[in-house]
Short mmCIF file of C-alpha atoms in Angstrom, two decimals:
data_model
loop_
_atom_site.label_atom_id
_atom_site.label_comp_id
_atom_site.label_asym_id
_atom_site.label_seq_id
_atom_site.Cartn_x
_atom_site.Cartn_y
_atom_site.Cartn_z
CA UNK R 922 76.18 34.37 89.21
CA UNK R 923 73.04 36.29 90.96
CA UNK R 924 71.79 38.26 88.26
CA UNK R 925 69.06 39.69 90.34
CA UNK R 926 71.42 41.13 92.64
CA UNK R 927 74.37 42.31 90.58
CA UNK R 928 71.61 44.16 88.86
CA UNK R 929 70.62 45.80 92.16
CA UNK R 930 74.54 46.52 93.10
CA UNK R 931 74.91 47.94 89.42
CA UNK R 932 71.61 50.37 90.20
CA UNK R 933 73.04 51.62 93.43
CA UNK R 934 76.71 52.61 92.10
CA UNK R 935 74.65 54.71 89.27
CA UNK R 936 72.65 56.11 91.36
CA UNK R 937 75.39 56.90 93.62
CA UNK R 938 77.61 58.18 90.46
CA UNK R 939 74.56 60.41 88.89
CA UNK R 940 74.51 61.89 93.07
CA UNK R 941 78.29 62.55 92.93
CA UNK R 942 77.90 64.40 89.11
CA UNK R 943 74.81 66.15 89.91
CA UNK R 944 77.08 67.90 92.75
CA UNK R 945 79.63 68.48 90.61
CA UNK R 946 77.99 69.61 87.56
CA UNK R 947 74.89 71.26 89.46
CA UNK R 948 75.07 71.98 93.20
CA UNK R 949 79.49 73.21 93.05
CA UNK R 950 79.83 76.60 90.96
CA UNK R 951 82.10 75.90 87.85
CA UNK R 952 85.79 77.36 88.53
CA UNK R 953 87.08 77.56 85.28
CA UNK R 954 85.95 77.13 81.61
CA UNK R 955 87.77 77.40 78.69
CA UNK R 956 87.77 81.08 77.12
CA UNK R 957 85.91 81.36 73.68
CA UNK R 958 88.80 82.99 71.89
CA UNK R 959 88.10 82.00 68.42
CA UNK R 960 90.60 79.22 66.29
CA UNK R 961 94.12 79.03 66.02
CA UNK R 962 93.84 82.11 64.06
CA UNK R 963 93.10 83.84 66.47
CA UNK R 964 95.46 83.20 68.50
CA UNK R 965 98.10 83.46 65.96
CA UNK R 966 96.37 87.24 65.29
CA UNK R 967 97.29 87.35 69.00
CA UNK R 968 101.19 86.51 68.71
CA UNK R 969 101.32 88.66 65.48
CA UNK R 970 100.16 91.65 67.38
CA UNK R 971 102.66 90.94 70.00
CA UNK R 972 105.43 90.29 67.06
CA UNK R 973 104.77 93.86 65.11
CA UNK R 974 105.08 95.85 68.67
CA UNK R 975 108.63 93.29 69.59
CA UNK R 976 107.07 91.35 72.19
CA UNK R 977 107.50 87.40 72.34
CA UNK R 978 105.44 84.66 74.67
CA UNK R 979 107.18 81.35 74.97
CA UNK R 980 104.42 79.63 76.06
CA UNK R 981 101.05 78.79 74.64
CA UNK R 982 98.33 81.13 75.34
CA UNK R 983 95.85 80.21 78.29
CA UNK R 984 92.41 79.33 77.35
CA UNK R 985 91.34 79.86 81.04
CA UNK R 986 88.54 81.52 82.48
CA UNK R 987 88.27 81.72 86.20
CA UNK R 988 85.27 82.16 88.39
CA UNK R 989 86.70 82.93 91.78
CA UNK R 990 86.73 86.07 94.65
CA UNK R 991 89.62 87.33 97.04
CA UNK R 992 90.66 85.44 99.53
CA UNK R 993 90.44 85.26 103.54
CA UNK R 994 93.87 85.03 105.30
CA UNK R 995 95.05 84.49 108.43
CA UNK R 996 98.42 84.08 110.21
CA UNK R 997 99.29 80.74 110.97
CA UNK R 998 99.65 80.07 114.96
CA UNK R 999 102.21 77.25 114.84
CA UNK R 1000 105.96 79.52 114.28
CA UNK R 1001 106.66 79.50 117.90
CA UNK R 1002 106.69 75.79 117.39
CA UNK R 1003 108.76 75.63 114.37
CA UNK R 1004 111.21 77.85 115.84
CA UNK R 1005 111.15 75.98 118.48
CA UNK R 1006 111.65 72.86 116.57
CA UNK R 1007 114.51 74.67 114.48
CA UNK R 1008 116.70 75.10 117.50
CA UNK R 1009 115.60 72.04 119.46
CA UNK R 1010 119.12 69.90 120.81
CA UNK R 1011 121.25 73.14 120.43
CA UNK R 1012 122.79 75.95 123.16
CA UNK R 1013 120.47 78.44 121.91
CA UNK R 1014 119.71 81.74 123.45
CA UNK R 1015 116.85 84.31 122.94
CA UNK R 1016 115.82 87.54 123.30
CA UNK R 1017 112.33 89.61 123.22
CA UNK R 1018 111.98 92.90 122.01
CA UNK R 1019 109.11 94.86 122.07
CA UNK R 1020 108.54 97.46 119.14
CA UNK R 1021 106.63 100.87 120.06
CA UNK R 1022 102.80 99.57 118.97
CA UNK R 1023 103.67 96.74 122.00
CA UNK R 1024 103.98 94.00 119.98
CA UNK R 1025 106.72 91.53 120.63
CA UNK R 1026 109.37 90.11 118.19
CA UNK R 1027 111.53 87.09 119.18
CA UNK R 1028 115.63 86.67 118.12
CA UNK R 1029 116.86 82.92 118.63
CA UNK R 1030 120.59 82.05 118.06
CA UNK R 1031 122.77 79.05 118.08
CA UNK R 1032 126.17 79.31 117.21
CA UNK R 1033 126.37 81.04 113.83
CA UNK R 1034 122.61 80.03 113.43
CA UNK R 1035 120.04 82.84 114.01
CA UNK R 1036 115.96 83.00 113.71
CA UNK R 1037 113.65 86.19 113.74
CA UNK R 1038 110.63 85.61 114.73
CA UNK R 1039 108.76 88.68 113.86
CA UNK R 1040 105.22 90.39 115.82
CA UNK R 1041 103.17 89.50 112.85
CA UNK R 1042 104.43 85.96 112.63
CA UNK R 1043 107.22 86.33 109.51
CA UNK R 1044 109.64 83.97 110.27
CA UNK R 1045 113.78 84.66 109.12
CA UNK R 1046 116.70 82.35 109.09
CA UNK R 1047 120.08 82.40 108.23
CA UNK R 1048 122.99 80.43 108.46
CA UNK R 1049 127.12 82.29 108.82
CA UNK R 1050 128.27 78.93 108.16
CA UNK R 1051 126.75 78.44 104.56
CA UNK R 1052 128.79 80.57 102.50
CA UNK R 1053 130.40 80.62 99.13
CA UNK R 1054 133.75 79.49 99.39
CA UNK R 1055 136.14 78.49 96.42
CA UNK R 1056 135.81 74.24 97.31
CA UNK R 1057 131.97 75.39 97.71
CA UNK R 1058 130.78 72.35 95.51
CA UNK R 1059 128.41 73.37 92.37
CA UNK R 1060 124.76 72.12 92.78
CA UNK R 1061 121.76 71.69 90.35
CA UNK R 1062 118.28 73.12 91.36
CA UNK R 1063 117.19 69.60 91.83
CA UNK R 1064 119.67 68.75 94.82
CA UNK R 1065 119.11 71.88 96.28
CA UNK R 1066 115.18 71.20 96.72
CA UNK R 1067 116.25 67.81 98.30
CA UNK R 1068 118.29 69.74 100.72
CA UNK R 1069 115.62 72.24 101.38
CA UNK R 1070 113.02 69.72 101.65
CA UNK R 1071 115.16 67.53 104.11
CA UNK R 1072 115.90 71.00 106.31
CA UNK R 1073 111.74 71.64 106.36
CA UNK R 1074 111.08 68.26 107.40
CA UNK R 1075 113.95 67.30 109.64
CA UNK R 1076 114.54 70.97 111.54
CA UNK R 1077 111.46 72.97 110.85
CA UNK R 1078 108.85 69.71 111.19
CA UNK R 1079 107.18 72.00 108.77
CA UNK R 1080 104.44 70.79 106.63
CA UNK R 1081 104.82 72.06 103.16
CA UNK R 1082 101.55 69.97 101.58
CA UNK R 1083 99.46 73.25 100.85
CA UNK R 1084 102.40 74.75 98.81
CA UNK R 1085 103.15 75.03 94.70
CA UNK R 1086 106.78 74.87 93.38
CA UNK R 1087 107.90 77.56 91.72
CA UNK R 1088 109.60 75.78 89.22
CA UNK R 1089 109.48 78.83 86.34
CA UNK R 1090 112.10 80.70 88.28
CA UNK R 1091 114.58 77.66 89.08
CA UNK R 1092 118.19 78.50 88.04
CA UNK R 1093 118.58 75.91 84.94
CA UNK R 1094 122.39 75.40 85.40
CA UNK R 1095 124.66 74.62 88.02
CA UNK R 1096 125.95 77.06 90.71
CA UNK R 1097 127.73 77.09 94.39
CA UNK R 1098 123.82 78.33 95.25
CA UNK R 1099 120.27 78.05 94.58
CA UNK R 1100 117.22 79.77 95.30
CA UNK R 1101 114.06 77.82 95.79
CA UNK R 1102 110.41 78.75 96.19
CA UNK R 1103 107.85 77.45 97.58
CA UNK R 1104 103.98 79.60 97.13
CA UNK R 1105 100.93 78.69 98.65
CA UNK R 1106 98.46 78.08 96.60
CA UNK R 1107 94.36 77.73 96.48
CA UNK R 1108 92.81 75.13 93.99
CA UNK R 1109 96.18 74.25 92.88
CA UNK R 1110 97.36 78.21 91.72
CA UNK R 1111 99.84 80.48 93.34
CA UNK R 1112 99.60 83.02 96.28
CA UNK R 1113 102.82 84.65 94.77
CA UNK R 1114 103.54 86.87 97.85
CA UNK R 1115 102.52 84.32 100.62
CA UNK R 1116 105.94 82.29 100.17
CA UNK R 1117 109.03 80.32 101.49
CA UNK R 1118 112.05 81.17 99.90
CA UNK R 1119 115.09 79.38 100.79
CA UNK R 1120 118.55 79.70 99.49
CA UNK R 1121 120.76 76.46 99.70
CA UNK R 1122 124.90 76.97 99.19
CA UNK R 1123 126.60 73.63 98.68
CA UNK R 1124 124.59 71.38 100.90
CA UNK R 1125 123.46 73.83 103.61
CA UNK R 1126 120.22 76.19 103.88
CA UNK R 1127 122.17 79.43 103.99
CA UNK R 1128 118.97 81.33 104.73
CA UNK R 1129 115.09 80.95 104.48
CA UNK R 1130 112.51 83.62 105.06
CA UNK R 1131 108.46 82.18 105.78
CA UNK R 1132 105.24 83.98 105.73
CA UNK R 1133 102.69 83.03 108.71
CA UNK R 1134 99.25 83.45 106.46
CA UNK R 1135 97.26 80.44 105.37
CA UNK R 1136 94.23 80.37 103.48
CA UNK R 1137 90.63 79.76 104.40
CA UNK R 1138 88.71 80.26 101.98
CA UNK R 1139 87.03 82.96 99.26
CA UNK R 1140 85.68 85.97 101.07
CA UNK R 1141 83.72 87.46 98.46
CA UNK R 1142 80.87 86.23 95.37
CA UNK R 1143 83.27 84.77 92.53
CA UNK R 1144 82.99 86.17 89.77
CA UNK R 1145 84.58 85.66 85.88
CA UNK R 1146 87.99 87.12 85.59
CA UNK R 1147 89.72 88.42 82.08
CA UNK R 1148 91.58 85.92 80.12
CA UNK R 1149 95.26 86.11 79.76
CA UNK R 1150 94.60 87.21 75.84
CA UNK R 1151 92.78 90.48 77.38
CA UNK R 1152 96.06 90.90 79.50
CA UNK R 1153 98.29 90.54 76.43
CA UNK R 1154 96.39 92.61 74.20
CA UNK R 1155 96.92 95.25 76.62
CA UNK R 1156 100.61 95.08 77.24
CA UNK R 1157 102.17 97.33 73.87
CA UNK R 1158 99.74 99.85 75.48
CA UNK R 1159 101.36 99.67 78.91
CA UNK R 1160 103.91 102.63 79.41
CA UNK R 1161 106.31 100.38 81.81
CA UNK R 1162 106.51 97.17 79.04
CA UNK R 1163 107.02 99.68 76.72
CA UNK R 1164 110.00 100.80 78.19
CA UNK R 1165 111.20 97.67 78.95
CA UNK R 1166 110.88 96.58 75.22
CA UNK R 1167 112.87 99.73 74.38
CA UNK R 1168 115.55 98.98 76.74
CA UNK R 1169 115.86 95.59 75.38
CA UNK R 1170 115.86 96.62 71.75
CA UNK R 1171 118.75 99.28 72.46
CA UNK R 1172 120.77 96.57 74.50
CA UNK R 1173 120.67 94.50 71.12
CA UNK R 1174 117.94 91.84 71.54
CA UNK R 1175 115.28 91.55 69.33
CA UNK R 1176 112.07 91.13 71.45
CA UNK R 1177 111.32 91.86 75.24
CA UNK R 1178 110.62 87.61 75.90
CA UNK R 1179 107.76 86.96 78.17
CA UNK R 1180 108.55 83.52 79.76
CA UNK R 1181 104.93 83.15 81.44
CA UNK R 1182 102.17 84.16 81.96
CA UNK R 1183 100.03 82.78 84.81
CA UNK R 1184 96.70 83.10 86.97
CA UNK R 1185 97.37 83.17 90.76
CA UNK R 1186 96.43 85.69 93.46
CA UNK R 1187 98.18 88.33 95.62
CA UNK R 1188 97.64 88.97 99.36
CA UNK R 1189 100.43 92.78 99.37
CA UNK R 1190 101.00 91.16 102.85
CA UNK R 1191 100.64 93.20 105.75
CA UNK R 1192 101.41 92.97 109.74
CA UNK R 1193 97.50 92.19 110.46
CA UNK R 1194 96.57 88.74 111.78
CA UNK R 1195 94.23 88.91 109.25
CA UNK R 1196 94.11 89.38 105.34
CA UNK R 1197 92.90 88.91 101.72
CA UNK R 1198 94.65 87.76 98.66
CA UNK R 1199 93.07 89.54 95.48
CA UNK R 1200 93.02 87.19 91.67
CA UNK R 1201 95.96 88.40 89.53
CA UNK R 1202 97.52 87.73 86.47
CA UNK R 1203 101.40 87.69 86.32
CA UNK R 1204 103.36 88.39 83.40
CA UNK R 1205 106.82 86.67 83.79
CA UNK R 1206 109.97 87.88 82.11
CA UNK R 1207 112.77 85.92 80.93
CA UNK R 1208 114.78 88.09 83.46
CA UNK R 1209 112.65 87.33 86.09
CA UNK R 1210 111.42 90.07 86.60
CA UNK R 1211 107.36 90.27 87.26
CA UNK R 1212 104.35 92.36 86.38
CA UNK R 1213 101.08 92.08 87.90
CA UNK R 1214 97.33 92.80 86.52
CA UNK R 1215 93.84 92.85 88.52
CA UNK R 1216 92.69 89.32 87.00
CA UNK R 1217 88.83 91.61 86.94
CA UNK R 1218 90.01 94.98 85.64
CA UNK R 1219 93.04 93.44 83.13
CA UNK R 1220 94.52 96.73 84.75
CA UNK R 1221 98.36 96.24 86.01
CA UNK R 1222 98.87 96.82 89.33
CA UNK R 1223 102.27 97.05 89.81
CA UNK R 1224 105.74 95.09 89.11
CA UNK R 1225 108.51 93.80 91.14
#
């Protein structure tokens, strides 16, 4: 072996590798750090606050921190080309309407088949043939992503790379339908509002609804957001989980059950070709149901 030269190879890869962590650790902004929230104690001080005012978190308690801003949207130019894609081989027929403001919405049908194709780019689907029945067959959540995925890539040609699973709402047992959703996400968390939600009844999409915005990028400086303790700590304060607990203590359960609780961002999508998704927190309940807090402020914002 040339000694003299794998010694020279072996300089250049560490030179190469001290480049690559000197951008990583130096030149790119750290994104997220683990909160300094004390030992397990205090995080068990944590639960047993939550315990005493009959409030329960099924999962582990985030260390997160994350450095981040709101994001820069804007409405994806390609659904003319999906719908066009969706209908492709079939007698299809459609019709333009134009609202008062002048813009221009677009209805495509096929049979029982029928697409809106709305001015700001929101795109609707549903399917008269895909209804429960009493042969409708029972399907798991599992089959009925495989459907919607096969739908998205066969009909739609739609690229669903830049999305996140929502897998903490997926029906756990069998039924004659499922709903599925799909988020887009940013560094690998959830845009909860800028979705595609698709409903699948035995093997058929019985209906999908998709939102035109994708993301480019932070429009403002990041800064450090509250950690999901400061958002629990707050909750037996707030007046609407209060009356939730109360509504689940006098309907005979013993705690109001938080499922998850998650960092993600929310765009309250508008009409404009344009937009920005703020950083949120969302508090999941076991019903489904979710809550929303300003990820800077720890403030709740609303809940759907």
């Amino acid at each position: 072996m040339n000694w003299s030269r794998a010694k020279s190879v072996l300089i250049i890869i560490f030179i190469l590798l001290n480049v690559v962590l000197g951008y990583f650790n130096y030149l790119r902004p750290y994104r997220v750090m683990e909160a300094t929230m004390g030992d397990d104690a205090a995080l068990a001080a944590i639960r047993d606050q939550l315990l005493q005012e009959k409030i329960t978190l099924l999962q582990s308690i985030p260390h997160e921190v994350h450095k981040t801003g709101s994001l820069n949207l804007i409405t994806a130019t390609e659904m003319k080309q999906n719908t066009a894609n969706l209908f492709s081989g079939l007698d299809s027929q459609t019709t333009a309407c134009t609202i008062p403001n002048g813009l221009v919405y677009y209805t495509v049908t096929a049979g029982q088949e029928q697409a809106v194709l709305s001015a700001c780019g929101l795109l609707t689907y549903t399917n008269g043939m895909a209804v429960i029945e009493a042969n409708t067959p029972l399907i798991s959540y599992e089959f009925a992503c495989s459907v919607a995925k096969n739908f998205l890539h066969e009909r739609l040609g739609y690229n669903i790379s830049g999305y996140r699973l929502q897998t903490q709402k997926a029906a756990n047992e069998l039924g004659s339908s499922q709903k599925i959703i799909w988020c887009r996400s940013y560094e690998g968390y959830a845009l909860y509002d800028v979705s595609l939600e698709m409903t699948v009844v035995g093997s058929r999409v019985a209906s999908f609804t998709l939102n035109p915005y994708r993301i480019t990028g932070e429009t403002s400086p990041a800064q450090w957001t509250a950690t999901a303790a400061d958002i629990l700590l707050r909750l037996p304060e707030d007046e609407y989980i209060r009356n939730l607990r109360d509504q689940a203590l006098a309907a005979g359960e013993n705690w109001l059950v938080i499922k998850e609780i998650e960092f993600g961002y929310f765009s309250f999508f508008s009409s404009a070709e344009s937009g920005a998704a703020q950083p949120v927190w969302r508090v999941l309940l076991q019903d489904n149901r979710e809550i929303y807090f300003d990820a800077f402020t720890a403030q709740r914002l609303f809940y759907r």
